[in-house]
mmCIF file of C-alpha atoms and ligand atoms in Angstrom:
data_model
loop_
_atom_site.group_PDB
_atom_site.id
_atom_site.type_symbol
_atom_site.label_atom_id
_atom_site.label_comp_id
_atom_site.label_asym_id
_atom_site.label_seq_id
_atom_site.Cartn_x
_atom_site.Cartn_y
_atom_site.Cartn_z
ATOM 1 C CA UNK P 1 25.175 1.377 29.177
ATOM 2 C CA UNK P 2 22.736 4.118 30.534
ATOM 3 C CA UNK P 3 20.273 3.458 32.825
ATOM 4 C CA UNK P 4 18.555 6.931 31.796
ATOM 5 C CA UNK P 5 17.786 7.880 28.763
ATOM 6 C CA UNK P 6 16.581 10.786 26.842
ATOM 7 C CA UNK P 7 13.044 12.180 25.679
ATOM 8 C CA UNK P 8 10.929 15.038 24.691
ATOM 9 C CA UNK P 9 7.528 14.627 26.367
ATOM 10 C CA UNK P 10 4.381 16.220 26.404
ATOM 11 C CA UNK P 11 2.915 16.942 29.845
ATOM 12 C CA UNK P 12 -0.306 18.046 28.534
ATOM 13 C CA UNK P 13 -1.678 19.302 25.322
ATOM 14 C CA UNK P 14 0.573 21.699 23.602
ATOM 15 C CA UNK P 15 3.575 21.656 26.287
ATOM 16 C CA UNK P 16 6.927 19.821 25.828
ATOM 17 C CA UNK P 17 9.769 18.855 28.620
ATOM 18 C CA UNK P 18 12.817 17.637 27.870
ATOM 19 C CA UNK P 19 13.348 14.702 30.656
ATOM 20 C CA UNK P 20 15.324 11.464 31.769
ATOM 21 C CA UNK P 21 13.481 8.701 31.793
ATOM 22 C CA UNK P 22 14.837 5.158 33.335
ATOM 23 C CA UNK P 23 15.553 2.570 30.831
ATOM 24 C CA UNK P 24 12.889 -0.499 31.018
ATOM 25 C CA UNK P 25 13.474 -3.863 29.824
ATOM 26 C CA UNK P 26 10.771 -4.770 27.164
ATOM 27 C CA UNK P 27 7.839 -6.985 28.047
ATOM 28 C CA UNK P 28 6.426 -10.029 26.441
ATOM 29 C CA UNK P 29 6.395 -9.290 22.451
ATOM 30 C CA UNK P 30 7.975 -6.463 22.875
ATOM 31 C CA UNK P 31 11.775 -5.114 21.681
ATOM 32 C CA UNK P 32 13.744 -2.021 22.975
ATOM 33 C CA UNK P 33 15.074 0.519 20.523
ATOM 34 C CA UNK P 34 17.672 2.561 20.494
ATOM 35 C CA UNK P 35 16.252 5.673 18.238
ATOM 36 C CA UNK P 36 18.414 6.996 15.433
ATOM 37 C CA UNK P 37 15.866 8.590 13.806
ATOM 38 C CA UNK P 38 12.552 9.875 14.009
ATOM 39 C CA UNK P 39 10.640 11.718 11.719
ATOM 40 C CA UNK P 40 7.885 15.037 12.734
ATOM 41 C CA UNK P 41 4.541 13.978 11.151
ATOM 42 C CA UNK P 42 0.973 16.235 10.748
ATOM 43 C CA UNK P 43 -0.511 13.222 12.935
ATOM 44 C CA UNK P 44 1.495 14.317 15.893
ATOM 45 C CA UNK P 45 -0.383 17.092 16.440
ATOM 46 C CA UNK P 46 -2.794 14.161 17.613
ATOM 47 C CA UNK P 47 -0.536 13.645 20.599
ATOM 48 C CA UNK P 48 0.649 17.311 21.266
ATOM 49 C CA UNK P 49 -2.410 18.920 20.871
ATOM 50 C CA UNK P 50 -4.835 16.320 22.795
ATOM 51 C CA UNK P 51 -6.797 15.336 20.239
ATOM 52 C CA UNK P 52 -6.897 11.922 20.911
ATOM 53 C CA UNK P 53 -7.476 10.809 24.677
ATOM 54 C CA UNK P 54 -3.796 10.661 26.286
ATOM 55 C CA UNK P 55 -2.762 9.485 29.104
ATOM 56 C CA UNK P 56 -0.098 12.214 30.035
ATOM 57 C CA UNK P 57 3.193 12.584 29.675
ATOM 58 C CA UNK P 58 3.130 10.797 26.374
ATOM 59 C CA UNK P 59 5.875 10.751 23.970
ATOM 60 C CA UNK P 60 5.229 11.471 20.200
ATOM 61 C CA UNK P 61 6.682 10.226 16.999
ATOM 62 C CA UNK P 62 5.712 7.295 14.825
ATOM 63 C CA UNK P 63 8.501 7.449 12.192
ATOM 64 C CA UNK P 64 10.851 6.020 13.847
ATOM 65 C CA UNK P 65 14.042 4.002 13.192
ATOM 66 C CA UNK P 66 16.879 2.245 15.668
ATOM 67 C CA UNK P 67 18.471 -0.408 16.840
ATOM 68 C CA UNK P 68 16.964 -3.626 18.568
ATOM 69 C CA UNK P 69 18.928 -3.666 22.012
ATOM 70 C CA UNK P 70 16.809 -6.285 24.044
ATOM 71 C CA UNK P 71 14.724 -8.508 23.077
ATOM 72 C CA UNK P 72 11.432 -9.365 25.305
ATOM 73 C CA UNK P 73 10.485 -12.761 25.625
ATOM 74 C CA UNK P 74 8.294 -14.809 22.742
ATOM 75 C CA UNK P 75 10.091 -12.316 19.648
ATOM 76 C CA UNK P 76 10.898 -14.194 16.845
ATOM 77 C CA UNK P 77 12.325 -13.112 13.711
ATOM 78 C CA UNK P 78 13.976 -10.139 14.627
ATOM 79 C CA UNK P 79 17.834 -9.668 15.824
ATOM 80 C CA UNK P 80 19.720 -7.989 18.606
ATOM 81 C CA UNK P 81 21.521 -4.862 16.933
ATOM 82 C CA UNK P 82 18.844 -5.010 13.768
ATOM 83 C CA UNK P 83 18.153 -1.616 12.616
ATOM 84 C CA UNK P 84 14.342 -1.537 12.438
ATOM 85 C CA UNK P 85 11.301 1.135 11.778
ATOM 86 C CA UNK P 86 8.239 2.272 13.825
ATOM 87 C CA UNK P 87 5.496 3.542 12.097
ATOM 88 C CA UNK P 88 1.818 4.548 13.246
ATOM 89 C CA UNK P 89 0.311 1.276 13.586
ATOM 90 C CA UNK P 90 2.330 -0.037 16.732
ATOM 91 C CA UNK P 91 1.518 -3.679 16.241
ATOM 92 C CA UNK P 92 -1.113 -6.166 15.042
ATOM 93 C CA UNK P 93 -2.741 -8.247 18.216
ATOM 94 C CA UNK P 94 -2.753 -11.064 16.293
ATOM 95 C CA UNK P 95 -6.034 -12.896 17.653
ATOM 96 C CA UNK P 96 -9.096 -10.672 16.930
ATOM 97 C CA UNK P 97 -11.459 -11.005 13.904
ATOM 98 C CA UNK P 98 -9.435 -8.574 11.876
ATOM 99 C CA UNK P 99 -6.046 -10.034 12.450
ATOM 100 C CA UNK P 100 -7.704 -13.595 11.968
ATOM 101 C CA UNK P 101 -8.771 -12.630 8.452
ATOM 102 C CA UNK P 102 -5.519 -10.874 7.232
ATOM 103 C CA UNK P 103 -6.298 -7.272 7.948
ATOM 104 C CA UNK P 104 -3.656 -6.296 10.311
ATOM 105 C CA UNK P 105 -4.101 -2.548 9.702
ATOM 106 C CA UNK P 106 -7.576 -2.693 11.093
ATOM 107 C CA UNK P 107 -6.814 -4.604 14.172
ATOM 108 C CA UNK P 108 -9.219 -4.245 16.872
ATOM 109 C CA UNK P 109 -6.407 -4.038 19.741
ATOM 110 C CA UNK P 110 -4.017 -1.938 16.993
ATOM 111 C CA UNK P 111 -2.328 1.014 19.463
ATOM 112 C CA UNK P 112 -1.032 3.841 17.627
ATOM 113 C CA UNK P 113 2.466 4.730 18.334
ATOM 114 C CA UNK P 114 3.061 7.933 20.011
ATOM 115 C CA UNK P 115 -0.507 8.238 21.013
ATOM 116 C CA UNK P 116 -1.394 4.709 22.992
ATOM 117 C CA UNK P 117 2.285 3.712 23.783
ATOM 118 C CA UNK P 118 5.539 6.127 23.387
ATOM 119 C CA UNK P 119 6.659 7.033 20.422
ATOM 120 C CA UNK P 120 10.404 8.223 18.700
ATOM 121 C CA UNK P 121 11.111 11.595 20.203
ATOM 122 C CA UNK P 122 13.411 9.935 22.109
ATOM 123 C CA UNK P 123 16.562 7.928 22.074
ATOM 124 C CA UNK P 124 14.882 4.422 23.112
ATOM 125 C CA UNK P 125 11.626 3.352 22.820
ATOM 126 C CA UNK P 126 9.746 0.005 23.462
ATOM 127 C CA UNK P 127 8.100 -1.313 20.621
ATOM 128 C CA UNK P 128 5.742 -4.517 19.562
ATOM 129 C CA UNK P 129 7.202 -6.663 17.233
ATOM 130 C CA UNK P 130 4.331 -7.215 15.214
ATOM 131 C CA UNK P 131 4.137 -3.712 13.991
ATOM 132 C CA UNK P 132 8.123 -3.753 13.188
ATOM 133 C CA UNK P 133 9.378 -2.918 9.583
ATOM 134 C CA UNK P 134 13.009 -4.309 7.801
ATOM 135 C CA UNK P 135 15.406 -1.512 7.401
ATOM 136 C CA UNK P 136 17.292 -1.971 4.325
ATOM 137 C CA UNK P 137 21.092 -1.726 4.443
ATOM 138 C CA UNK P 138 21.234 1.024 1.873
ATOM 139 C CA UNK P 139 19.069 3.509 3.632
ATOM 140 C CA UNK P 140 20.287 5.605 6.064
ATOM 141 C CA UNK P 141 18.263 5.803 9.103
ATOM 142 C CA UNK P 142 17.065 9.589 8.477
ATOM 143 C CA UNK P 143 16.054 9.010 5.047
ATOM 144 C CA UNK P 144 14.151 6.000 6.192
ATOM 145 C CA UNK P 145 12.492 7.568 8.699
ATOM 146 C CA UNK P 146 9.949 9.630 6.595
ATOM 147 C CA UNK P 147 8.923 6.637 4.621
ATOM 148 C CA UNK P 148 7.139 4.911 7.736
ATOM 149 C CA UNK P 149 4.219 7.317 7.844
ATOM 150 C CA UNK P 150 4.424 9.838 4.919
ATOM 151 C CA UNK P 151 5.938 6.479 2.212
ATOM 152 C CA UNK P 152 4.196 4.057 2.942
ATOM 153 C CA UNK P 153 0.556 6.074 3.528
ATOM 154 C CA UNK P 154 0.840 7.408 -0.215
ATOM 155 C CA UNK P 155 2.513 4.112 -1.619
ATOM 156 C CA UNK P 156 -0.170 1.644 -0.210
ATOM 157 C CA UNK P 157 -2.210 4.011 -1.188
ATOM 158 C CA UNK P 158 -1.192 3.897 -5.119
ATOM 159 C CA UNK P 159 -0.692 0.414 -5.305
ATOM 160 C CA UNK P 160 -3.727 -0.690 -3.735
ATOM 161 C CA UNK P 161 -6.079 1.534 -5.705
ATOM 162 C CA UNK P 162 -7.317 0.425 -9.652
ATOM 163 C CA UNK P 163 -5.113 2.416 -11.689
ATOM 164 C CA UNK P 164 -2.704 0.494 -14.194
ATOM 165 C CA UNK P 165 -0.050 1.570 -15.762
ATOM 166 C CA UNK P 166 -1.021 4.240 -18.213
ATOM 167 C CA UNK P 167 -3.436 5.567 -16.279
ATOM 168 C CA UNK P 168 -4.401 9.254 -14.967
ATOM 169 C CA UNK P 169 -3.396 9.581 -11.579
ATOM 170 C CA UNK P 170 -3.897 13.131 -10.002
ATOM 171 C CA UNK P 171 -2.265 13.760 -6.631
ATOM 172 C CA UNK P 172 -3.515 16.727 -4.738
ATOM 173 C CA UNK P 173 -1.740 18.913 -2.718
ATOM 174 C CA UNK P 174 2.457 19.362 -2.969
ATOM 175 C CA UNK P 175 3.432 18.635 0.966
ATOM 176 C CA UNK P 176 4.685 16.332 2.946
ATOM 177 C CA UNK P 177 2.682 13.309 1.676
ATOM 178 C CA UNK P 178 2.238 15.094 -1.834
ATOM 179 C CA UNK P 179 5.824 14.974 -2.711
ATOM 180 C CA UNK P 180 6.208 11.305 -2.287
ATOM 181 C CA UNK P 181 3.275 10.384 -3.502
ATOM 182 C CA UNK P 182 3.580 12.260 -7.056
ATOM 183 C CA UNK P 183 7.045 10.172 -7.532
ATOM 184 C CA UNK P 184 5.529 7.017 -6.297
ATOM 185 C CA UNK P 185 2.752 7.456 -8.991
ATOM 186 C CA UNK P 186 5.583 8.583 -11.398
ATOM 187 C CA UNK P 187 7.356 5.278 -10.558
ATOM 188 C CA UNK P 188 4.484 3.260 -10.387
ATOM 189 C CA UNK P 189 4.089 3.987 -14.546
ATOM 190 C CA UNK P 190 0.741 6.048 -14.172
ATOM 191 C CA UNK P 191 0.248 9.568 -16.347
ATOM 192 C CA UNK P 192 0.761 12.092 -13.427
ATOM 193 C CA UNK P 193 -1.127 15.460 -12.833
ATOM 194 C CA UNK P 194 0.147 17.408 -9.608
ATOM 195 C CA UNK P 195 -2.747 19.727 -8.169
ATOM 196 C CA UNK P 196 -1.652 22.743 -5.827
ATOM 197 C CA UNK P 197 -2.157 26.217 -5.204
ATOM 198 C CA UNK P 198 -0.300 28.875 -7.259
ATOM 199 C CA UNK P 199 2.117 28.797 -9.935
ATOM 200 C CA UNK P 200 5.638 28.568 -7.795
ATOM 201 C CA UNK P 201 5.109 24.539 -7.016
ATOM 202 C CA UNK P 202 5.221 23.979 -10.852
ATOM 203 C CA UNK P 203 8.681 23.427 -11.545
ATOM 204 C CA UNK P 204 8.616 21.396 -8.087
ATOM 205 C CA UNK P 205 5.973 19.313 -8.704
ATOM 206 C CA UNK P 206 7.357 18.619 -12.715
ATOM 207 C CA UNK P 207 10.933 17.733 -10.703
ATOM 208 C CA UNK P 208 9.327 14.926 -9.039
ATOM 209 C CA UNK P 209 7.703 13.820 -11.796
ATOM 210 C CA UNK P 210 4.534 15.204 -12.504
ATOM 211 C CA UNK P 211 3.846 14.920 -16.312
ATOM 212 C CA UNK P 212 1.000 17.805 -15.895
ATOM 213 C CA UNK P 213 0.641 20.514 -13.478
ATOM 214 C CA UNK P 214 -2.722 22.235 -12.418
ATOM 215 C CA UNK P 215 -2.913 25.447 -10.337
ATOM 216 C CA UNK P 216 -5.947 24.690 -8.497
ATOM 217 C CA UNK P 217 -5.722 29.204 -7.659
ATOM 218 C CA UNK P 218 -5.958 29.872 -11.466
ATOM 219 C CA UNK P 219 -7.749 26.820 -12.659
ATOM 220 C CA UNK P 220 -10.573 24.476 -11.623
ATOM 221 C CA UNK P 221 -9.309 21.381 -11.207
ATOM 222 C CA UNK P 222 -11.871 19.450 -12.129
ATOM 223 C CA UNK P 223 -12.696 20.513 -15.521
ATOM 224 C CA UNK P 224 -8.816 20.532 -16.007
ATOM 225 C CA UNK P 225 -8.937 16.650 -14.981
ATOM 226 C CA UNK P 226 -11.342 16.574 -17.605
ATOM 227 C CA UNK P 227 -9.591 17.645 -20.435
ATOM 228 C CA UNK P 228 -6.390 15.162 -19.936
ATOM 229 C CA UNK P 229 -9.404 12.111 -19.675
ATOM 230 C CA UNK P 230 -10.400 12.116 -16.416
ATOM 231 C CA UNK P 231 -8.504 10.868 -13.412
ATOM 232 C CA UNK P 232 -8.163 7.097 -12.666
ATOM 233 C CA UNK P 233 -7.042 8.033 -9.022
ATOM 234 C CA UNK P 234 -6.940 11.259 -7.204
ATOM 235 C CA UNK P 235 -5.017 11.155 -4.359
ATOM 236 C CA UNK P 236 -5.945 13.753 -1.678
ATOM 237 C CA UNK P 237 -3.276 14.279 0.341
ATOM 238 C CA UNK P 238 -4.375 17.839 1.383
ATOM 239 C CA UNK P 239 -6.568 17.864 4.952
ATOM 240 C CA UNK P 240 -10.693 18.461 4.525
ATOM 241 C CA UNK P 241 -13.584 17.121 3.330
ATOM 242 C CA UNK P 242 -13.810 20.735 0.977
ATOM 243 C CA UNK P 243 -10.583 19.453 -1.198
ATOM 244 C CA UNK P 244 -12.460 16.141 -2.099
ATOM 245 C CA UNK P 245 -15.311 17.839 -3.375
ATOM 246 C CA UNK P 246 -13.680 20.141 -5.013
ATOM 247 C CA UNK P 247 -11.576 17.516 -7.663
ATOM 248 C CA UNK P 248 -14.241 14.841 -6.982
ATOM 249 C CA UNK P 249 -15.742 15.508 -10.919
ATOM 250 C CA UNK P 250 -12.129 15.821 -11.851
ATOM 251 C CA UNK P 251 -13.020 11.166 -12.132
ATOM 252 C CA UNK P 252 -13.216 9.241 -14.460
ATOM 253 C CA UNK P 253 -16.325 6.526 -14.402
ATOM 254 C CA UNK P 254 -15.008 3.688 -11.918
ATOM 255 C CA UNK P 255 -12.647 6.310 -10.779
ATOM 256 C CA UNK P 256 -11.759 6.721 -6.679
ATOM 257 C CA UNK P 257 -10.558 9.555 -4.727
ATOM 258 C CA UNK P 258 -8.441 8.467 -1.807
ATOM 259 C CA UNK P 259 -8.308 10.648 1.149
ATOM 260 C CA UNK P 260 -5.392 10.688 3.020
ATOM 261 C CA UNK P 261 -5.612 14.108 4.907
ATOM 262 C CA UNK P 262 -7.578 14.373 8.094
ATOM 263 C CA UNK P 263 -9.721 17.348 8.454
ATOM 264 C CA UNK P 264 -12.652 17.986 10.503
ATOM 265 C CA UNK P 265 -15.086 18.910 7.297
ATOM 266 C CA UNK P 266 -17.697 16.717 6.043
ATOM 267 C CA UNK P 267 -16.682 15.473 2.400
ATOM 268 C CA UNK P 268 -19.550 16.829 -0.022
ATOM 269 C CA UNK P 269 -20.664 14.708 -3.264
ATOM 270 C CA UNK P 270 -23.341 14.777 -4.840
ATOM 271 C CA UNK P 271 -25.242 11.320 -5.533
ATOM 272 C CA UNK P 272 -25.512 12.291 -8.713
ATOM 273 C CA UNK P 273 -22.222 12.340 -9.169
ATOM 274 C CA UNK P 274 -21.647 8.868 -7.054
ATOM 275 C CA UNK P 275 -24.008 6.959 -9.249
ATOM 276 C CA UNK P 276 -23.591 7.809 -12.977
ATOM 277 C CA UNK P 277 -20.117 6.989 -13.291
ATOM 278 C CA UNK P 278 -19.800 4.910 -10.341
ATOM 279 C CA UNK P 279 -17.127 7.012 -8.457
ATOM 280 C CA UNK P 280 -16.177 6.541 -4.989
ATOM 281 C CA UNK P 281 -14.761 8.196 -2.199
ATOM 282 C CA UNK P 282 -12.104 5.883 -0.173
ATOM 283 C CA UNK P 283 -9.649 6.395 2.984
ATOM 284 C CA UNK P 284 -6.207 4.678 3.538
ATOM 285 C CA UNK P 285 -4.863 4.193 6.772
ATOM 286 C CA UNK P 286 -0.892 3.883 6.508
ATOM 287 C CA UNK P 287 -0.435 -0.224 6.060
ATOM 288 C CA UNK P 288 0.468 -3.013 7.249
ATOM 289 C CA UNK P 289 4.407 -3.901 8.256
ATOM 290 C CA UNK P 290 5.005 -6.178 5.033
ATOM 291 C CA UNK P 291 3.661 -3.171 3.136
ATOM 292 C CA UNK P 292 5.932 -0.872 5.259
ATOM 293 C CA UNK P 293 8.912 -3.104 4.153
ATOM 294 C CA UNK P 294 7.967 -3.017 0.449
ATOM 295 C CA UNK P 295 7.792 0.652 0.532
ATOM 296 C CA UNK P 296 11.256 0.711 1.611
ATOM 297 C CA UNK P 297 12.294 -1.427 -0.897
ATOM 298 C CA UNK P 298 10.165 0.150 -3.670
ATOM 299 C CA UNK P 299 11.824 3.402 -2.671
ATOM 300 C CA UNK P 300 15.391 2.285 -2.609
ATOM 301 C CA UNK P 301 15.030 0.901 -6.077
ATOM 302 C CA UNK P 302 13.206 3.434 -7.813
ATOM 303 C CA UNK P 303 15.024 6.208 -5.793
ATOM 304 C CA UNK P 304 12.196 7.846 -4.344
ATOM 305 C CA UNK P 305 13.302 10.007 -1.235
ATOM 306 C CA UNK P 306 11.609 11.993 0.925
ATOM 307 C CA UNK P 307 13.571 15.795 1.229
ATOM 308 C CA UNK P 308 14.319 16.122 4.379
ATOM 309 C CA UNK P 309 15.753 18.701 7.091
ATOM 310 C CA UNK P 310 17.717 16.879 9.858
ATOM 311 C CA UNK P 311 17.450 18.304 13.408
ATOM 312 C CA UNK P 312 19.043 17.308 17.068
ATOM 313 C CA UNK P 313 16.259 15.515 18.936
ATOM 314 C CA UNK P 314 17.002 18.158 21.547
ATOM 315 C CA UNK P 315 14.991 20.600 18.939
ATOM 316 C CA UNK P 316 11.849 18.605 18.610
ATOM 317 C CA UNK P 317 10.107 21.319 20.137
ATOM 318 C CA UNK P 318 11.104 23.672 17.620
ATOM 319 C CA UNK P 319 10.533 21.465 14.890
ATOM 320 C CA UNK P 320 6.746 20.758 15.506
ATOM 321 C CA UNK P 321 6.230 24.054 15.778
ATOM 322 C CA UNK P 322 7.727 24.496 12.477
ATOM 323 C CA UNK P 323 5.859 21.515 10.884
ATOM 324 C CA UNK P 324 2.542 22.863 12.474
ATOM 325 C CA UNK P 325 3.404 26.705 10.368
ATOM 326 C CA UNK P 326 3.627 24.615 6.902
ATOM 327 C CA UNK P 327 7.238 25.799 6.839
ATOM 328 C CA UNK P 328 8.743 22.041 6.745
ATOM 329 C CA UNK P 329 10.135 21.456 3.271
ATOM 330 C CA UNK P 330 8.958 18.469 3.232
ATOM 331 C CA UNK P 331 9.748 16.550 6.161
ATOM 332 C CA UNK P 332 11.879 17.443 9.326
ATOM 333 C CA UNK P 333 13.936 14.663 10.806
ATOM 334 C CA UNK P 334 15.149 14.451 14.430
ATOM 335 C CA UNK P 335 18.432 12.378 14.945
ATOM 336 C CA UNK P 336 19.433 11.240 17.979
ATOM 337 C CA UNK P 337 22.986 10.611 19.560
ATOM 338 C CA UNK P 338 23.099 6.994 18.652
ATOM 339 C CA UNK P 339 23.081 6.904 15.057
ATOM 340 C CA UNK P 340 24.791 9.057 12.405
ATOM 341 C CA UNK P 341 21.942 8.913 10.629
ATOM 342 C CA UNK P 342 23.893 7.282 8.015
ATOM 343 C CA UNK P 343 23.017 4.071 5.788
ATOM 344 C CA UNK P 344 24.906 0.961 7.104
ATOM 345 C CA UNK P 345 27.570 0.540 4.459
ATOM 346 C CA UNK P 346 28.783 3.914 4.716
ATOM 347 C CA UNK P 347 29.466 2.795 8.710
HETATM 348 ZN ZN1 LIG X 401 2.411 10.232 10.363
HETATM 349 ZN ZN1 LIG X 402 -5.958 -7.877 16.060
#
C-alpha cells in the first residue's frame, strides 16, 4: 500500500494544489478512508472561499463515501473494508449538554468536515466515527455520495416538519437541493408545488414529481400558494433571506417555511403575518448519522436519486468552479481511483 496519497487542497481562499500527502494512521475514535466518492456541494465555497476561519491548506468535501482501511483505537461498530459516508457534521462529541440530551446535530464540539478537519477531495481521509453513515449495498458509491449533504438536508427536512400525508408542500427553487427535495416530498405522500424561475424547469420539476408548477418570473408565488390552499411546508432551498419573504404568505395557518439556503440577507416577515395564522420561519441543519442512514435507505426504496455528473478527482478544481457558475445539473461527483463508483453487487 501507498504511503502517499492524493488530494486537492486549498492553500488559501480561492486557490487549489493538487499534492501528496503522507498517509496517517487514525487517532483515537477515528477511522481512515479510502475515498471513492465525493460529492461538490454550495457549502464548499465555505472552505474555498474563506468564509469560515481555516486553518490553511484545508481539504474540502463533505459528501463523501469509501472504504474503512484502519481502524483507530476505541471504534466500535464499524468494519475494516465497510463502505461508509461522510457528510457535514464530522462527528457528535458525545459528552456535552447537546449530545447528553439526544441532539447530536447541535453538538457543542460538532467539527464540520472539510472546514475543521479534511474533507473528500481526496483519496483517503480520516474521519470520526460518530459522524459515520451505513452505505447500503445497492448504492453505488457516486450515487450515494450526493445524498450525505444535498439527501439528507431536504429529507430531514420533510420528515421532521408537520405536514402529513395529503398535505401542500411547496419546495422552492429547482437546484441541487430542490431536485431531491421535490421527489422526497413526492415520496413522502404530500400534494407537491415546485416554485422556480421561468417556464423551462416545468416539465423538470413535473418529472420529479411535482403535482403543480409555479413560475415565480410570471406569477407571485404567494397568492398562487393561495389558490391550491395554502402551503403546509415551504421548503426554501434557494439562498437569501429575500426568497423567504417572498413565499412566506404563500402558508397556511400553523404552516412553516424551512430555510435551507444560506444567504447573507436578513429574512423579512411581517409580525402581522407571524401572529394571525401562527406561521413560522425554521432552519435545518443536515442531520444526524441515523438520519443520514435512513435517507439512504428511504432513497433506495423509493428510488429517489440525485442526477449526477461524475468527474476524476484530478478535476475538482474545475468542477467547483462549475458548481459556483450554477452550471451543475444537479450535482457533480468526483471519483477517485479506488472505487468504480459502482454499487457493491455489481463488483
Ligand atoms: Zn453540502
Ligand atoms: Zn457533543
Amino acid at each position: 500500500m501507498s504511503a502517499t496519497y492524493k488530494a486537492i487542497q486549498v492553500t488559501k481562499p480561492g486557490e487549489f494544489a493538487t499534492v501528496m500527502k503522507p498517509l496517517v494512521d487514525p487517532g483515537p475514535g477515528q477511522v481512515r478512508i479510502r475515498v471513492e466518492a465525493c460529492g461538490v456541494c454550495h457549502s464548499d465555497s465555505g472552505t474555498v472561499e474563506g468564509a469560515f476561519p481555516i486553518s490553511w491548506p484545508r481539504v474540502p468535501g463533505h459528501e463523501v463515501v469509501g472504504r474503512i482501511d484502519a481502524l483507530g483505537t476505541g471504534v466500535q461498530g464499524w468494519e475494516l473494508r465497510q463502505r461508509v459516508g461522510v457528510g457535514f457534521l464530522g462527528g457528535s462529541c458525545g459528552y456535552c449538554e447537546f449530545c447528553r440530551n439526544g441532539d447530536l446535530v447541535n453538538c457543542r464540539n460538532q467539527e464540520f468536515t472539510g472546514i475543521h478537519s479534511d474533507g473528500g477531495y481526496a483519496e483517503v481521509m480520516i474521519a470520526k466515527a460518530t459522524g459515520l453513515v451505513r452505505i447500503p449495498d445497492d448504492l453505488s458509491s457516486a450515487d450515494a455520495a450526493p445524498l450525505l449533504c444535498a439527501g439528507l438536508t431536504t429529507f430531514n427536512a420533510l420528515r421532521n416538519s408537520p405536514a402529513k400525508a395529503g398535505d401542500l408542500v411547496a419546495v422552492l427553487g429547482i437546484g441541487g437541493l430542490g431536485h431531491l427535495a421535490v421527489q422526497y416530498a413526492r415520496r413522502m405522500g404530500f400534494e407537491v408545488a415546485a416554485i422556480s424561475r421561468g417556464s423551462n424547469t416545468a416539465e423538470l420539476a413535473r418529472k420529479l414529481g411535482a403535482h403543480h408548477y409555479i413560475d415565480s418570473a410570471a406569477t407571485d408565488p404567494a397568492p398562487a400558494l393561495q389558490a391550491l390552499g395554502g402551503a403546509k411546508v415551504i421548503v426554501v432551498t434557494a439562498s437569501g433571506g429575500k426568497t423567504i419573504a417572498e413565499t412566506f404568505k404563500g402558508l397556511r395557518p400553523g404552516g412553516v417555511s424551512i430555510d435551507l439556503g444560506v444567504g447573507p440577507d436578513p429574512v423579512e416577515v411581517t409580525s402581522v403575518d407571524l401572529i394571525f395564522g401562527e406561521r413560522k420561519v425554521a432552519g435545518s441543519l443536515t442531520g444526524n448519522p441515523a438520519a443520514g442512514d435512513a435517507t439512504l435507505r428511504f432513497s433506495m426504496l423509493s428510488g429517489v436519486s440525485a442526477m449526477i455528473e461524475t468527474v476524476p478527482l484530478e478535476e475538482a478544481p474545475a468542477a467547483y468552479a462549475k458548481m459556483m457558475a450554477g452550471k451543475a445539473r444537479f450535482r457533480i461527483v468526483l471519483v477517485t481511483k479506488n472505487g468504480s463508483g459502482q454499487a457493491e453487487q455489481a463488483k
